[in-house]
PDB file of C-alpha atoms in Angstrom:
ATOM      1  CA  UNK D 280     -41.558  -0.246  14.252  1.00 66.00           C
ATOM      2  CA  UNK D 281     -38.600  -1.766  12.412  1.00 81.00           C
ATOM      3  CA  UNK D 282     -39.543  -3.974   9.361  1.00 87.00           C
ATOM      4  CA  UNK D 283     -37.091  -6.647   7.916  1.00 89.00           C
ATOM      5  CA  UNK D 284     -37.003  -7.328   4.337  1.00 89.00           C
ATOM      6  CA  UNK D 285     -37.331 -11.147   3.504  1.00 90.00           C
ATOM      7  CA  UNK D 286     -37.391 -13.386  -0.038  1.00 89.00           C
ATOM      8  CA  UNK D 287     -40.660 -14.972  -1.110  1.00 89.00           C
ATOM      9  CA  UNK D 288     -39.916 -18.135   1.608  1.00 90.00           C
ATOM     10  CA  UNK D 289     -39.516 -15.730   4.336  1.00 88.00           C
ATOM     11  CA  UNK D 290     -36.191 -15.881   5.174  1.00 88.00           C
ATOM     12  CA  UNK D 291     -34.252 -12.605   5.809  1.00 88.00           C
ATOM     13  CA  UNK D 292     -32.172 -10.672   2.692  1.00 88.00           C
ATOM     14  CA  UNK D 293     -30.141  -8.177   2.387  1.00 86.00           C
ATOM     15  CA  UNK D 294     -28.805  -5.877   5.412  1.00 87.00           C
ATOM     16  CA  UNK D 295     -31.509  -7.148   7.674  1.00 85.00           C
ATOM     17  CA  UNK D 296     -29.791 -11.076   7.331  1.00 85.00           C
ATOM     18  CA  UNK D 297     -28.105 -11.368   9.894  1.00 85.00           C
ATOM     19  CA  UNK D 298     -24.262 -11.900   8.932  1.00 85.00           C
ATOM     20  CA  UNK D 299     -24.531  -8.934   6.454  1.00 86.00           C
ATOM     21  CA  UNK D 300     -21.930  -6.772   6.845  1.00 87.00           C
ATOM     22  CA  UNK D 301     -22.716  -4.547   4.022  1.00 90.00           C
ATOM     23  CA  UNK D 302     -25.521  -2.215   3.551  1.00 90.00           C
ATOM     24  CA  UNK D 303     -27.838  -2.153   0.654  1.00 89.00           C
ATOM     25  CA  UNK D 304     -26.342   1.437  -0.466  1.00 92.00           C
ATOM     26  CA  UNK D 305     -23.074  -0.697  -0.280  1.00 92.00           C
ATOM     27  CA  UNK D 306     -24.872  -3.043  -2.837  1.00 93.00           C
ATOM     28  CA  UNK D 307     -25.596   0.100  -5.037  1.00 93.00           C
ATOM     29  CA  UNK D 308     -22.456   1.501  -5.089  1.00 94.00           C
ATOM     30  CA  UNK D 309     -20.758  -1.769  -6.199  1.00 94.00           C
ATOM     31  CA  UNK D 310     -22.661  -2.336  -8.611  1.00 95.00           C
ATOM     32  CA  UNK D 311     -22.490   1.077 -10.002  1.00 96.00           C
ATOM     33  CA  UNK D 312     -18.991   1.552  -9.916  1.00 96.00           C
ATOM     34  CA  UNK D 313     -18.808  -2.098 -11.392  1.00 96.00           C
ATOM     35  CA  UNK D 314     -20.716  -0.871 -14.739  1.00 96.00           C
ATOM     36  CA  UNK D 315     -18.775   2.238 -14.183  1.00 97.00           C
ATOM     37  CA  UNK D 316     -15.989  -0.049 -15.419  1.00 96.00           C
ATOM     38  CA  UNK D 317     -13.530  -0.298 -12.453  1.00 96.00           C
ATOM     39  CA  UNK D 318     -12.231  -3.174 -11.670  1.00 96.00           C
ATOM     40  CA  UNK D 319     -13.150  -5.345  -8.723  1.00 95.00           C
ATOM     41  CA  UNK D 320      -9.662  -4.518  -6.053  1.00 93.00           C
ATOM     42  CA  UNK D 321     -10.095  -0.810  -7.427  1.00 94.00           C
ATOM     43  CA  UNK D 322     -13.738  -1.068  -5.898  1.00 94.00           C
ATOM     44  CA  UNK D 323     -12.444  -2.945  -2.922  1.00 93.00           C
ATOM     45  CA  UNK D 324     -10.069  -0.040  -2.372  1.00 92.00           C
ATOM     46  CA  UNK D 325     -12.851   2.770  -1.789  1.00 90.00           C
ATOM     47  CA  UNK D 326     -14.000   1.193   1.383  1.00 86.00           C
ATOM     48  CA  UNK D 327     -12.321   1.919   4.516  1.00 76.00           C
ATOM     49  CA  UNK D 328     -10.252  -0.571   6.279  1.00 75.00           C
ATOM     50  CA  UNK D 329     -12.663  -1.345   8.980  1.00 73.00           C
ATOM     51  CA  UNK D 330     -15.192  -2.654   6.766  1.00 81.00           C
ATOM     52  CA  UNK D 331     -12.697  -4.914   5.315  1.00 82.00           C
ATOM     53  CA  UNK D 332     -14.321  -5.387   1.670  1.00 90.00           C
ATOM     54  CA  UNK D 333     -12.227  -7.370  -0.389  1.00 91.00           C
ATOM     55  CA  UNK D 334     -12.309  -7.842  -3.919  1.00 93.00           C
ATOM     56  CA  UNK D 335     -13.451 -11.296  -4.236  1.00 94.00           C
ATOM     57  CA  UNK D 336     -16.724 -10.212  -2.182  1.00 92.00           C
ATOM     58  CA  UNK D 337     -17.316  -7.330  -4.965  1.00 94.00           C
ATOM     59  CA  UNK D 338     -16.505 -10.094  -7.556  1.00 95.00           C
ATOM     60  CA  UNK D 339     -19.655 -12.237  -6.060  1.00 94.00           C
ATOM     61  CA  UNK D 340     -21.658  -9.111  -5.238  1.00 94.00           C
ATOM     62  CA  UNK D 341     -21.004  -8.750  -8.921  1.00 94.00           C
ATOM     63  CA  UNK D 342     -21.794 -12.061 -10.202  1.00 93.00           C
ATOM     64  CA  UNK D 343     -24.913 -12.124  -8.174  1.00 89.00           C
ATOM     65  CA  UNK D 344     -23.264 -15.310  -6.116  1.00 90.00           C
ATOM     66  CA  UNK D 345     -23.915 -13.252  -3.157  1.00 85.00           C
ATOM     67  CA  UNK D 346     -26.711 -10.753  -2.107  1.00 83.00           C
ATOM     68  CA  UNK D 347     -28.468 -11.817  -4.937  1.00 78.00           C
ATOM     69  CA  UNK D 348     -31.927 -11.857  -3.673  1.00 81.00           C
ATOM     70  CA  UNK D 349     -34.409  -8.683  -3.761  1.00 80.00           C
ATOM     71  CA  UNK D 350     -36.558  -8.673  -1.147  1.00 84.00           C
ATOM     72  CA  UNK D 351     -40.526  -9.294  -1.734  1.00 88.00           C
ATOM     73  CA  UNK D 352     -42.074  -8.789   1.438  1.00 90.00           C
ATOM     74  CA  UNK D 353     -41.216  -7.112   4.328  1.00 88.00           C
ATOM     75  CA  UNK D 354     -42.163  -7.884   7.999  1.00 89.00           C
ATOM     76  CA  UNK D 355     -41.880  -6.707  11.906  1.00 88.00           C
ATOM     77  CA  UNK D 356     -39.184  -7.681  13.380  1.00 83.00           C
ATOM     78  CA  UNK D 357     -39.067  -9.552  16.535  1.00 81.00           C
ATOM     79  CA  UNK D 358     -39.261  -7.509  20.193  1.00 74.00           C
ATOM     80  CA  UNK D 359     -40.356  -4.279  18.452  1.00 69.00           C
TER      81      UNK D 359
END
C-alpha cells in the first residue's frame, strides 16, 4: 500500500505533492551541504543536468520558501 505524506490540513508535502521534482533525500542533502557552508550554485552544481536544480531553488529550499512543510500525517493514496 503506498502512503502519501500530507500537512496538518491534508494537503500533500513533500515528494508525494505532486509537482515535486525533488526527493526528500534531495531536501537532506541541500540542506546539509548548505550548513556544510557551500554556497547555493556550488550545491546546484552536484546535481546532474537532467534534474535541472538551479541555485535559486536551493536558495528557497534554504530559506524554507519552498518545501517548507514536514509532514504530520500520512495517508493511502488513491487506487492502491
Amino acid at each position: 500500500m503506498l502512503k502519501i505524506a500530507v500537512n496538518e490540513r491534508g494537503y500533500r508535502v513533500g515528494e508525494s505533492h505532486h509537482r515535486a521534482k525533488l526527493t526528500d533525500a534531495d531536501i537532506e542533502t541541500i540542506l546539509y551541504l548548505r550548513e556544510a557552508g557551500l554556497s547555493c550554485a556550488q550545491i546546484a552544481g552536484k546535481f546532474d543536468a537532467d534534474l535541472r536544480v538551479s541555485k535559486s531553488t536551493v536558495r528557497d529550499v534554504c530559506s524554507g520558501r519552498i518545501r517548507g512543510q514536514a509532514a504530520t500525517a500520512f495517508r493511502k493514496a488513491p487506487g492502491t
